[in-house]
Every structure is written in C-alpha cells, then in structure tokens.
Amino acid sequence: MVSITKLTVTNAKRIDAANWLTVRDVFGPQEIPDPSPRGDCVVQADTGPQNNAAEWSQIAWNGADPIPGKPNQRRIRRQTTAKTTITASIGSTSQRCILWTLWADVSVLTTGPRPPQAKPWSEGEAIPGPDQCGAFEVPAFSMGRNARGQIVAFAKLLPSGVGRIIDAAKKHTLFSIRRQLTAHDYVDGAPSKHKKSFGDWLDDTLLAMQVLTSVSNDELYDTDAPDLPVATQTAETYNNFRQWLEWDGQPCSNYAYWYFQARWKDQQVTLKDVGQGSITLPQQAFYKKP
C-alpha cells in the first residue's frame, strides 16, 4: 500500500517531530546581513514503497502552494510571520508538519520600571542604581559619584505561540540578544582608547545578563548599565549601541538603537543621559587637559 513516509522542509530547522522553524525572509535589502539562503521554504513528501512519480500523483495536500511539475512538493513563502500547517495524505495515511516563520520586534526601554522577568542591575553591578530604567548617579569608590545608564532590551517573538514550541523542545538557548557599540571615551581631557572605545560597532554582548527562559511567553530580555571610565580629574563617555536578536546564529529582527552619554568633573556628575536612537560622538573632549 502506498503511504506518506515523511515530510521535510527546506530553509528551516526541525524543532520536534511535528514543528519546523524558519526566519522571516525580509523583502528587499536586509538591514542586518545574513549569509543564510533566502527564498521560500519547500515542503517535500516522501512516499513508500517506491517514492516515485506514480505514487506522488496520489498525494492530496492541505496547506501551502503547489509547485508546477512537482506533485510531491509545496511552497511556503516566508515574507511575513506565520504559523502554517501542511498535511499530505494518500488514502487513510497522512503526515503533518507545522512551519513557524519567526521574527522579533526588539525595543529598548530607557525609562520606567524594570520588567519583572528581566534581570536586575544588581546582578551585574556592585553598586546599582534604583530598580528603574534611566540615567542615574551612583556612589563610586574613587570618583565620589558616577553616572550610569540603565536599560532593558526587550524582544517580542512573532507569531504568537512560537515561544511555547521552542521552550517545549528546550531550544531557547539557540537565541542570543546581540549588542554592539561605538564609543568615544575621554579621561582627563585626552582620548581613552581601549577595546571598546574608538572602534566601529564592537561586540558588547553579555549572555550573563540575558533572560531566555521567558521564551514561553514570546519574550526575551537583556539588561545593561554602562557608566563612566575611571578618572582623577575629568571623565567623559559617549556611546551608541545597537541590539538585535539571533536564532541559531541567524538574525531574526532589525536593529534597535540606544545611546548613553555622561560627564564627570571634580567628584561630581555634570551630565547623565540615556535614550532611544543615536547621538553624534564628539571628536574631542568637552573638558580640556588640566
């Protein structure tokens, strides 16, 4: 008796026995370059015992679009987020798979309360500010006062329910909330060049401050709190950040931009500012050399 033996999906990753996941293929140029193959997903049905054209002609499909001349395949376009159920049947036998087309909306919270599921800043800082997003002054061991910009990056997964599937399959660790920065730091009136200053979009990802276990609610979080460099007379920091979400190394969101800038002189914070978007990074220090 002829039967459907299995279904496979191209340009997708198998999550469990029934579910597959693909990342949305953004129409037109990609904001974040991705070397992964572009184009539609193709669902292919294998049949038994011969897996040939005569058997394929008996397949009854439900879901997805036909491909002319290929009766054992169906096409699923992935320009929009979706949950697509595909069934292939021959007589009383059938196989079913579900394809989730994933994307995420990433935003950065720079004011207001910390989301309860996000990690508190106290887990990453010895002297945190209040349990709020925003720019704050905090005590500093050698500087008297320091400035800190406390933010939470928030990724909302689409379509609704995809996180429960990923969580049930214990695949949430394939997510990473990436962060890069471009920064200009000045200490005592001179450029302070280090591994995260005066470079072009340097990696600043910190897995320890991410929360991926909230994926069952279609939500992921990343907490950050940049501050001023250590100085004796003046300190300045100007930072642009961009964050995005990756699934199994593949970008699945656009960039979300935020900035932090601060100044310090004579044991006092003279500027503290954090917000969404970007700023122009100054090419010289605000405070002159002593």
PDB file of C-alpha atoms in Angstrom:
ATOM      1  CA  MET A   1       0.000   0.000   0.000  1.00  0.00           C
ATOM      2  CA  VAL A   2       1.263   3.433  -0.923  1.00  0.00           C
ATOM      3  CA  SER A   3       1.774   5.785   2.026  1.00  0.00           C
ATOM      4  CA  ILE A   4       3.432   9.048   3.037  1.00  0.00           C
ATOM      5  CA  THR A   5       6.656   8.154   4.838  1.00  0.00           C
ATOM      6  CA  LYS A   6       7.928  11.599   5.872  1.00  0.00           C
ATOM      7  CA  LEU A   7       7.829  15.351   5.307  1.00  0.00           C
ATOM      8  CA  THR A   8      10.879  17.601   5.178  1.00  0.00           C
ATOM      9  CA  VAL A   9      11.198  21.393   4.868  1.00  0.00           C
ATOM     10  CA  THR A  10      13.999  23.344   3.190  1.00  0.00           C
ATOM     11  CA  ASN A  11      15.370  26.605   4.649  1.00  0.00           C
ATOM     12  CA  ALA A  12      14.036  25.574   8.068  1.00  0.00           C
ATOM     13  CA  LYS A  13      15.201  23.878  11.267  1.00  0.00           C
ATOM     14  CA  ARG A  14      13.315  20.960  12.772  1.00  0.00           C
ATOM     15  CA  ILE A  15      12.250  21.694  16.347  1.00  0.00           C
ATOM     16  CA  ASP A  16      10.479  18.448  17.228  1.00  0.00           C
ATOM     17  CA  ALA A  17       8.575  15.645  15.495  1.00  0.00           C
ATOM     18  CA  ALA A  18       5.925  17.999  14.070  1.00  0.00           C
ATOM     19  CA  ASN A  19       7.301  21.543  14.184  1.00  0.00           C
ATOM     20  CA  TRP A  20       9.798  23.327  11.969  1.00  0.00           C
ATOM     21  CA  LEU A  21      11.103  26.890  12.267  1.00  0.00           C
ATOM     22  CA  THR A  22      12.350  29.350   9.676  1.00  0.00           C
ATOM     23  CA  VAL A  23      13.337  33.008   9.976  1.00  0.00           C
ATOM     24  CA  ARG A  24      11.297  35.540   8.021  1.00  0.00           C
ATOM     25  CA  ASP A  25      12.936  36.465   4.726  1.00  0.00           C
ATOM     26  CA  VAL A  26      12.646  40.256   4.739  1.00  0.00           C
ATOM     27  CA  PHE A  27      11.546  41.617   1.373  1.00  0.00           C
ATOM     28  CA  GLY A  28      14.302  43.597  -0.347  1.00  0.00           C
ATOM     29  CA  PRO A  29      17.712  44.501   1.152  1.00  0.00           C
ATOM     30  CA  GLN A  30      18.451  43.142   4.621  1.00  0.00           C
ATOM     31  CA  GLU A  31      19.209  45.659   7.387  1.00  0.00           C
ATOM     32  CA  ILE A  32      21.394  43.034   9.079  1.00  0.00           C
ATOM     33  CA  PRO A  33      23.367  40.992   6.519  1.00  0.00           C
ATOM     34  CA  ASP A  34      22.632  37.280   6.756  1.00  0.00           C
ATOM     35  CA  PRO A  35      24.528  34.654   4.721  1.00  0.00           C
ATOM     36  CA  SER A  36      21.729  32.099   5.152  1.00  0.00           C
ATOM     37  CA  PRO A  37      19.856  31.073   1.987  1.00  0.00           C
ATOM     38  CA  ARG A  38      16.988  33.359   1.032  1.00  0.00           C
ATOM     39  CA  GLY A  39      13.775  32.415  -0.722  1.00  0.00           C
ATOM     40  CA  ASP A  40      10.759  30.253   0.011  1.00  0.00           C
ATOM     41  CA  CYS A  41      10.531  27.073   2.058  1.00  0.00           C
ATOM     42  CA  VAL A  42       9.688  23.897   0.198  1.00  0.00           C
ATOM     43  CA  VAL A  43       7.833  21.052   1.906  1.00  0.00           C
ATOM     44  CA  GLN A  44       8.613  17.686   0.338  1.00  0.00           C
ATOM     45  CA  ALA A  45       6.690  14.459   0.872  1.00  0.00           C
ATOM     46  CA  ASP A  46       8.447  11.113   0.517  1.00  0.00           C
ATOM     47  CA  THR A  47       6.295   8.103  -0.250  1.00  0.00           C
ATOM     48  CA  GLY A  48       6.628   4.350   0.026  1.00  0.00           C
ATOM     49  CA  PRO A  49       7.354   1.827  -1.159  1.00  0.00           C
ATOM     50  CA  GLN A  50       8.808   3.332  -4.371  1.00  0.00           C
ATOM     51  CA  ASN A  51       8.892   7.120  -3.766  1.00  0.00           C
ATOM     52  CA  ASN A  52       8.291   7.807  -7.469  1.00  0.00           C
ATOM     53  CA  ALA A  53       6.093   9.982  -9.676  1.00  0.00           C
ATOM     54  CA  ALA A  54       3.297   7.407  -9.821  1.00  0.00           C
ATOM     55  CA  GLU A  55       2.996   7.469  -6.039  1.00  0.00           C
ATOM     56  CA  TRP A  56       3.349  11.262  -5.806  1.00  0.00           C
ATOM     57  CA  SER A  57       0.392  11.738  -8.148  1.00  0.00           C
ATOM     58  CA  GLN A  58      -1.817  10.228  -5.440  1.00  0.00           C
ATOM     59  CA  ILE A  59      -0.899  12.796  -2.781  1.00  0.00           C
ATOM     60  CA  ALA A  60      -3.695  15.036  -1.504  1.00  0.00           C
ATOM     61  CA  TRP A  61      -2.290  18.236   0.021  1.00  0.00           C
ATOM     62  CA  ASN A  62      -3.775  20.628   2.535  1.00  0.00           C
ATOM     63  CA  GLY A  63      -1.912  23.909   3.127  1.00  0.00           C
ATOM     64  CA  ALA A  64       0.845  25.767   1.241  1.00  0.00           C
ATOM     65  CA  ASP A  65       1.034  26.446  -2.501  1.00  0.00           C
ATOM     66  CA  PRO A  66       1.521  23.938  -5.319  1.00  0.00           C
ATOM     67  CA  ILE A  67       4.740  23.870  -7.369  1.00  0.00           C
ATOM     68  CA  PRO A  68       4.076  23.143 -11.043  1.00  0.00           C
ATOM     69  CA  GLY A  69       5.550  19.841 -12.175  1.00  0.00           C
ATOM     70  CA  LYS A  70       6.397  18.709  -8.618  1.00  0.00           C
ATOM     71  CA  PRO A  71       3.393  16.932  -7.121  1.00  0.00           C
ATOM     72  CA  ASN A  72       5.346  15.831  -4.039  1.00  0.00           C
ATOM     73  CA  GLN A  73       6.282  19.405  -3.052  1.00  0.00           C
ATOM     74  CA  ARG A  74       4.567  22.524  -1.760  1.00  0.00           C
ATOM     75  CA  ARG A  75       5.870  26.078  -1.400  1.00  0.00           C
ATOM     76  CA  ILE A  76       5.569  28.342   1.666  1.00  0.00           C
ATOM     77  CA  ARG A  77       6.511  31.977   1.282  1.00  0.00           C
ATOM     78  CA  ARG A  78       8.224  33.482   4.307  1.00  0.00           C
ATOM     79  CA  GLN A  79       7.988  37.241   3.861  1.00  0.00           C
ATOM     80  CA  THR A  80       5.619  37.528   6.841  1.00  0.00           C
ATOM     81  CA  THR A  81       5.459  35.826  10.234  1.00  0.00           C
ATOM     82  CA  ALA A  82       3.032  32.923  10.250  1.00  0.00           C
ATOM     83  CA  LYS A  83       2.109  29.505  11.547  1.00  0.00           C
ATOM     84  CA  THR A  84       1.421  27.233   8.574  1.00  0.00           C
ATOM     85  CA  THR A  85       0.057  23.703   8.923  1.00  0.00           C
ATOM     86  CA  ILE A  86       0.677  21.344   5.999  1.00  0.00           C
ATOM     87  CA  THR A  87      -0.818  17.869   5.594  1.00  0.00           C
ATOM     88  CA  ALA A  88      -0.021  15.317   2.894  1.00  0.00           C
ATOM     89  CA  SER A  89      -2.334  12.286   2.557  1.00  0.00           C
ATOM     90  CA  ILE A  90      -2.655   9.153   0.459  1.00  0.00           C
ATOM     91  CA  GLY A  91      -5.782   7.197   1.263  1.00  0.00           C
ATOM     92  CA  SER A  92      -6.012   6.704   5.011  1.00  0.00           C
ATOM     93  CA  THR A  93      -2.351   7.571   5.681  1.00  0.00           C
ATOM     94  CA  SER A  94      -1.077  11.080   6.233  1.00  0.00           C
ATOM     95  CA  GLN A  95       1.801  13.129   7.591  1.00  0.00           C
ATOM     96  CA  ARG A  96       1.537  16.621   9.038  1.00  0.00           C
ATOM     97  CA  CYS A  97       4.070  19.346   9.827  1.00  0.00           C
ATOM     98  CA  ILE A  98       3.816  22.895  11.129  1.00  0.00           C
ATOM     99  CA  LEU A  99       6.140  25.621   9.865  1.00  0.00           C
ATOM    100  CA  TRP A 100       6.677  28.670  12.092  1.00  0.00           C
ATOM    101  CA  THR A 101       8.019  31.742  10.298  1.00  0.00           C
ATOM    102  CA  LEU A 102       9.818  33.638  13.070  1.00  0.00           C
ATOM    103  CA  TRP A 103      10.590  37.322  13.563  1.00  0.00           C
ATOM    104  CA  ALA A 104      11.029  39.564  16.596  1.00  0.00           C
ATOM    105  CA  ASP A 105      10.303  43.163  17.440  1.00  0.00           C
ATOM    106  CA  VAL A 106      13.226  44.452  19.527  1.00  0.00           C
ATOM    107  CA  SER A 107      12.882  47.639  21.554  1.00  0.00           C
ATOM    108  CA  VAL A 108      14.983  49.254  24.281  1.00  0.00           C
ATOM    109  CA  LEU A 109      13.408  50.508  27.498  1.00  0.00           C
ATOM    110  CA  THR A 110      15.244  53.620  28.720  1.00  0.00           C
ATOM    111  CA  THR A 111      12.658  54.920  31.199  1.00  0.00           C
ATOM    112  CA  GLY A 112      10.192  53.370  33.608  1.00  0.00           C
ATOM    113  CA  PRO A 113      10.207  50.231  35.751  1.00  0.00           C
ATOM    114  CA  ARG A 114      12.267  47.152  35.024  1.00  0.00           C
ATOM    115  CA  PRO A 115      10.127  44.347  33.526  1.00  0.00           C
ATOM    116  CA  PRO A 116       9.749  41.759  36.317  1.00  0.00           C
ATOM    117  CA  GLN A 117      11.284  38.947  34.255  1.00  0.00           C
ATOM    118  CA  ALA A 118      14.369  40.944  33.239  1.00  0.00           C
ATOM    119  CA  LYS A 119      17.481  40.581  35.395  1.00  0.00           C
ATOM    120  CA  PRO A 120      18.004  43.392  37.920  1.00  0.00           C
ATOM    121  CA  TRP A 121      21.066  45.599  37.521  1.00  0.00           C
ATOM    122  CA  SER A 122      22.271  44.388  40.921  1.00  0.00           C
ATOM    123  CA  GLU A 123      23.272  41.097  39.271  1.00  0.00           C
ATOM    124  CA  GLY A 124      25.846  42.894  37.133  1.00  0.00           C
ATOM    125  CA  GLU A 125      26.900  45.897  39.219  1.00  0.00           C
ATOM    126  CA  ALA A 126      28.400  46.127  42.696  1.00  0.00           C
ATOM    127  CA  ILE A 127      26.651  49.462  43.279  1.00  0.00           C
ATOM    128  CA  PRO A 128      23.489  49.580  41.167  1.00  0.00           C
ATOM    129  CA  GLY A 129      21.138  52.493  40.764  1.00  0.00           C
ATOM    130  CA  PRO A 130      17.414  52.268  41.559  1.00  0.00           C
ATOM    131  CA  ASP A 131      15.387  49.410  40.089  1.00  0.00           C
ATOM    132  CA  GLN A 132      14.348  51.579  37.146  1.00  0.00           C
ATOM    133  CA  CYS A 133      15.395  52.243  33.578  1.00  0.00           C
ATOM    134  CA  GLY A 134      17.028  55.651  33.125  1.00  0.00           C
ATOM    135  CA  ALA A 135      20.187  57.685  33.789  1.00  0.00           C
ATOM    136  CA  PHE A 136      21.205  57.860  37.449  1.00  0.00           C
ATOM    137  CA  GLU A 137      24.006  58.928  39.757  1.00  0.00           C
ATOM    138  CA  VAL A 138      25.539  56.213  41.921  1.00  0.00           C
ATOM    139  CA  PRO A 139      28.290  56.232  44.561  1.00  0.00           C
ATOM    140  CA  ALA A 140      31.788  55.439  43.275  1.00  0.00           C
ATOM    141  CA  PHE A 141      34.781  54.194  45.274  1.00  0.00           C
ATOM    142  CA  SER A 142      37.423  56.530  43.814  1.00  0.00           C
ATOM    143  CA  MET A 143      35.357  59.158  41.990  1.00  0.00           C
ATOM    144  CA  GLY A 144      32.813  60.049  44.647  1.00  0.00           C
ATOM    145  CA  ARG A 145      29.945  59.867  42.154  1.00  0.00           C
ATOM    146  CA  ASN A 146      29.469  58.053  38.843  1.00  0.00           C
ATOM    147  CA  ALA A 147      26.778  58.119  36.149  1.00  0.00           C
ATOM    148  CA  ARG A 148      25.024  55.000  34.917  1.00  0.00           C
ATOM    149  CA  GLY A 149      22.573  54.403  32.076  1.00  0.00           C
ATOM    150  CA  GLN A 150      20.243  51.528  32.977  1.00  0.00           C
ATOM    151  CA  ILE A 151      18.301  49.902  30.119  1.00  0.00           C
ATOM    152  CA  VAL A 152      16.451  46.710  29.271  1.00  0.00           C
ATOM    153  CA  ALA A 153      16.368  45.422  25.693  1.00  0.00           C
ATOM    154  CA  PHE A 154      13.124  43.558  25.045  1.00  0.00           C
ATOM    155  CA  ALA A 155      12.442  41.113  22.199  1.00  0.00           C
ATOM    156  CA  LYS A 156       8.842  40.153  21.385  1.00  0.00           C
ATOM    157  CA  LEU A 157       8.597  36.971  19.317  1.00  0.00           C
ATOM    158  CA  LEU A 158       6.159  36.556  16.436  1.00  0.00           C
ATOM    159  CA  PRO A 159       3.904  34.792  15.595  1.00  0.00           C
ATOM    160  CA  SER A 160       2.149  34.334  18.920  1.00  0.00           C
ATOM    161  CA  GLY A 161       2.788  30.922  20.436  1.00  0.00           C
ATOM    162  CA  VAL A 162       6.113  30.209  18.740  1.00  0.00           C
ATOM    163  CA  GLY A 163       7.912  30.599  22.060  1.00  0.00           C
ATOM    164  CA  ARG A 164       5.936  27.762  23.663  1.00  0.00           C
ATOM    165  CA  ILE A 165       7.051  25.393  20.902  1.00  0.00           C
ATOM    166  CA  ILE A 166      10.688  26.443  21.270  1.00  0.00           C
ATOM    167  CA  ASP A 167      10.502  26.149  25.063  1.00  0.00           C
ATOM    168  CA  ALA A 168       8.879  22.691  24.977  1.00  0.00           C
ATOM    169  CA  ALA A 169      11.683  21.475  22.704  1.00  0.00           C
ATOM    170  CA  LYS A 170      14.297  23.080  25.019  1.00  0.00           C
ATOM    171  CA  LYS A 171      15.698  25.103  22.124  1.00  0.00           C
ATOM    172  CA  HIS A 172      15.587  28.519  23.837  1.00  0.00           C
ATOM    173  CA  THR A 173      19.375  28.525  24.242  1.00  0.00           C
ATOM    174  CA  LEU A 174      19.651  28.968  20.460  1.00  0.00           C
ATOM    175  CA  PHE A 175      18.552  32.593  20.981  1.00  0.00           C
ATOM    176  CA  SER A 176      21.025  35.389  21.670  1.00  0.00           C
ATOM    177  CA  ILE A 177      20.321  39.089  22.132  1.00  0.00           C
ATOM    178  CA  ARG A 178      23.303  40.682  20.450  1.00  0.00           C
ATOM    179  CA  ARG A 179      24.724  44.091  21.300  1.00  0.00           C
ATOM    180  CA  GLN A 180      27.364  46.254  19.622  1.00  0.00           C
ATOM    181  CA  LEU A 181      28.656  49.711  20.478  1.00  0.00           C
ATOM    182  CA  THR A 182      30.604  52.590  19.026  1.00  0.00           C
ATOM    183  CA  ALA A 183      32.044  54.738  21.821  1.00  0.00           C
ATOM    184  CA  HIS A 184      34.340  57.694  22.443  1.00  0.00           C
ATOM    185  CA  ASP A 185      35.782  57.941  25.964  1.00  0.00           C
ATOM    186  CA  TYR A 186      37.910  60.764  27.346  1.00  0.00           C
ATOM    187  CA  VAL A 187      39.862  60.803  30.618  1.00  0.00           C
ATOM    188  CA  ASP A 188      41.442  63.967  31.981  1.00  0.00           C
ATOM    189  CA  GLY A 189      40.918  65.694  28.624  1.00  0.00           C
ATOM    190  CA  ALA A 190      42.554  63.011  26.442  1.00  0.00           C
ATOM    191  CA  PRO A 191      41.117  60.122  24.426  1.00  0.00           C
ATOM    192  CA  SER A 192      40.900  56.915  26.461  1.00  0.00           C
ATOM    193  CA  LYS A 193      41.473  54.157  23.934  1.00  0.00           C
ATOM    194  CA  HIS A 194      40.639  50.618  24.988  1.00  0.00           C
ATOM    195  CA  LYS A 195      38.997  47.533  23.481  1.00  0.00           C
ATOM    196  CA  LYS A 196      35.521  49.117  23.483  1.00  0.00           C
ATOM    197  CA  SER A 197      36.398  52.721  22.646  1.00  0.00           C
ATOM    198  CA  PHE A 198      37.134  54.396  19.303  1.00  0.00           C
ATOM    199  CA  GLY A 199      36.130  51.322  17.304  1.00  0.00           C
ATOM    200  CA  ASP A 200      33.361  50.726  14.766  1.00  0.00           C
ATOM    201  CA  TRP A 201      30.481  48.639  16.154  1.00  0.00           C
ATOM    202  CA  LEU A 202      32.433  46.455  18.570  1.00  0.00           C
ATOM    203  CA  ASP A 203      30.795  43.429  20.175  1.00  0.00           C
ATOM    204  CA  ASP A 204      29.340  44.124  23.621  1.00  0.00           C
ATOM    205  CA  THR A 205      27.098  41.057  24.040  1.00  0.00           C
ATOM    206  CA  LEU A 206      26.804  39.791  27.624  1.00  0.00           C
ATOM    207  CA  LEU A 207      24.990  36.463  27.877  1.00  0.00           C
ATOM    208  CA  ALA A 208      25.037  36.524  31.682  1.00  0.00           C
ATOM    209  CA  MET A 209      22.525  39.390  31.791  1.00  0.00           C
ATOM    210  CA  GLN A 210      20.086  37.875  29.297  1.00  0.00           C
ATOM    211  CA  VAL A 211      16.841  36.101  30.198  1.00  0.00           C
ATOM    212  CA  LEU A 212      15.903  33.429  27.650  1.00  0.00           C
ATOM    213  CA  THR A 213      13.746  31.237  29.895  1.00  0.00           C
ATOM    214  CA  SER A 214      10.810  33.630  29.406  1.00  0.00           C
ATOM    215  CA  VAL A 215      10.542  32.418  25.809  1.00  0.00           C
ATOM    216  CA  SER A 216       7.311  30.552  26.595  1.00  0.00           C
ATOM    217  CA  ASN A 217       5.664  33.993  26.829  1.00  0.00           C
ATOM    218  CA  ASP A 218       7.202  35.017  23.488  1.00  0.00           C
ATOM    219  CA  GLU A 219       9.514  37.406  25.384  1.00  0.00           C
ATOM    220  CA  LEU A 220      13.288  37.727  25.864  1.00  0.00           C
ATOM    221  CA  TYR A 221      15.274  40.296  27.864  1.00  0.00           C
ATOM    222  CA  ASP A 222      18.766  41.783  28.115  1.00  0.00           C
ATOM    223  CA  THR A 223      19.853  44.153  30.918  1.00  0.00           C
ATOM    224  CA  ASP A 224      22.723  46.638  30.584  1.00  0.00           C
ATOM    225  CA  ALA A 225      24.160  49.568  32.574  1.00  0.00           C
ATOM    226  CA  PRO A 226      27.152  51.411  31.056  1.00  0.00           C
ATOM    227  CA  ASP A 227      28.928  54.043  33.147  1.00  0.00           C
ATOM    228  CA  LEU A 228      31.860  56.465  33.111  1.00  0.00           C
ATOM    229  CA  PRO A 229      35.528  55.451  32.834  1.00  0.00           C
ATOM    230  CA  VAL A 230      37.641  55.836  35.967  1.00  0.00           C
ATOM    231  CA  ALA A 231      39.467  59.182  36.135  1.00  0.00           C
ATOM    232  CA  THR A 232      41.102  61.533  38.613  1.00  0.00           C
ATOM    233  CA  GLN A 233      40.008  64.941  37.263  1.00  0.00           C
ATOM    234  CA  THR A 234      37.556  64.633  34.340  1.00  0.00           C
ATOM    235  CA  ALA A 235      35.779  61.745  32.643  1.00  0.00           C
ATOM    236  CA  GLU A 236      33.518  61.610  29.603  1.00  0.00           C
ATOM    237  CA  THR A 237      31.763  58.809  27.745  1.00  0.00           C
ATOM    238  CA  TYR A 238      29.678  58.951  24.575  1.00  0.00           C
ATOM    239  CA  ASN A 239      28.137  55.690  23.334  1.00  0.00           C
ATOM    240  CA  ASN A 240      25.860  54.471  20.558  1.00  0.00           C
ATOM    241  CA  PHE A 241      24.514  50.950  20.933  1.00  0.00           C
ATOM    242  CA  ARG A 242      22.542  48.695  18.609  1.00  0.00           C
ATOM    243  CA  GLN A 243      20.845  45.457  19.599  1.00  0.00           C
ATOM    244  CA  TRP A 244      19.162  42.656  17.719  1.00  0.00           C
ATOM    245  CA  LEU A 245      18.013  39.069  18.181  1.00  0.00           C
ATOM    246  CA  GLU A 246      19.579  35.987  16.653  1.00  0.00           C
ATOM    247  CA  TRP A 247      18.181  32.475  16.359  1.00  0.00           C
ATOM    248  CA  ASP A 248      20.813  29.768  15.886  1.00  0.00           C
ATOM    249  CA  GLY A 249      23.239  32.448  14.654  1.00  0.00           C
ATOM    250  CA  GLN A 250      20.747  33.939  12.179  1.00  0.00           C
ATOM    251  CA  PRO A 251      19.405  37.497  12.617  1.00  0.00           C
ATOM    252  CA  CYS A 252      15.664  37.476  13.294  1.00  0.00           C
ATOM    253  CA  SER A 253      14.995  41.171  13.963  1.00  0.00           C
ATOM    254  CA  ASN A 254      16.084  44.601  12.831  1.00  0.00           C
ATOM    255  CA  TYR A 255      18.389  46.848  14.876  1.00  0.00           C
ATOM    256  CA  ALA A 256      17.171  48.728  17.947  1.00  0.00           C
ATOM    257  CA  TYR A 257      19.391  51.743  18.706  1.00  0.00           C
ATOM    258  CA  TRP A 258      20.064  53.481  22.011  1.00  0.00           C
ATOM    259  CA  TYR A 259      22.687  55.795  23.462  1.00  0.00           C
ATOM    260  CA  PHE A 260      24.345  56.764  26.733  1.00  0.00           C
ATOM    261  CA  GLN A 261      26.441  59.833  27.429  1.00  0.00           C
ATOM    262  CA  ALA A 262      27.862  61.222  30.660  1.00  0.00           C
ATOM    263  CA  ARG A 263      30.467  63.606  32.040  1.00  0.00           C
ATOM    264  CA  TRP A 264      32.212  63.983  35.415  1.00  0.00           C
ATOM    265  CA  LYS A 265      34.446  66.651  36.943  1.00  0.00           C
ATOM    266  CA  ASP A 266      35.723  67.394  40.441  1.00  0.00           C
ATOM    267  CA  GLN A 267      33.958  64.413  42.016  1.00  0.00           C
ATOM    268  CA  GLN A 268      30.590  65.454  40.531  1.00  0.00           C
ATOM    269  CA  VAL A 269      28.483  64.137  37.640  1.00  0.00           C
ATOM    270  CA  THR A 270      27.820  67.026  35.231  1.00  0.00           C
ATOM    271  CA  LEU A 271      25.893  65.107  32.520  1.00  0.00           C
ATOM    272  CA  LYS A 272      23.889  61.890  32.502  1.00  0.00           C
ATOM    273  CA  ASP A 273      21.629  60.933  29.585  1.00  0.00           C
ATOM    274  CA  VAL A 274      20.284  57.666  28.167  1.00  0.00           C
ATOM    275  CA  GLY A 275      17.672  57.265  25.457  1.00  0.00           C
ATOM    276  CA  GLN A 276      16.498  55.597  22.271  1.00  0.00           C
ATOM    277  CA  GLY A 277      18.176  56.419  18.961  1.00  0.00           C
ATOM    278  CA  SER A 278      21.728  57.671  18.387  1.00  0.00           C
ATOM    279  CA  ILE A 279      23.897  60.693  19.119  1.00  0.00           C
ATOM    280  CA  THR A 280      26.803  62.365  17.345  1.00  0.00           C
ATOM    281  CA  LEU A 281      30.024  61.207  19.006  1.00  0.00           C
ATOM    282  CA  PRO A 282      32.350  64.163  19.722  1.00  0.00           C
ATOM    283  CA  GLN A 283      35.813  64.038  18.202  1.00  0.00           C
ATOM    284  CA  GLN A 284      37.416  65.838  21.131  1.00  0.00           C
ATOM    285  CA  ALA A 285      36.907  66.112  24.865  1.00  0.00           C
ATOM    286  CA  PHE A 286      34.455  68.616  26.343  1.00  0.00           C
ATOM    287  CA  TYR A 287      36.847  69.254  29.218  1.00  0.00           C
ATOM    288  CA  LYS A 288      40.351  70.366  28.268  1.00  0.00           C
ATOM    289  CA  LYS A 289      43.512  68.783  29.634  1.00  0.00           C
ATOM    290  CA  PRO A 290      44.367  70.070  33.129  1.00  0.00           C
TER     291      PRO A 290
END
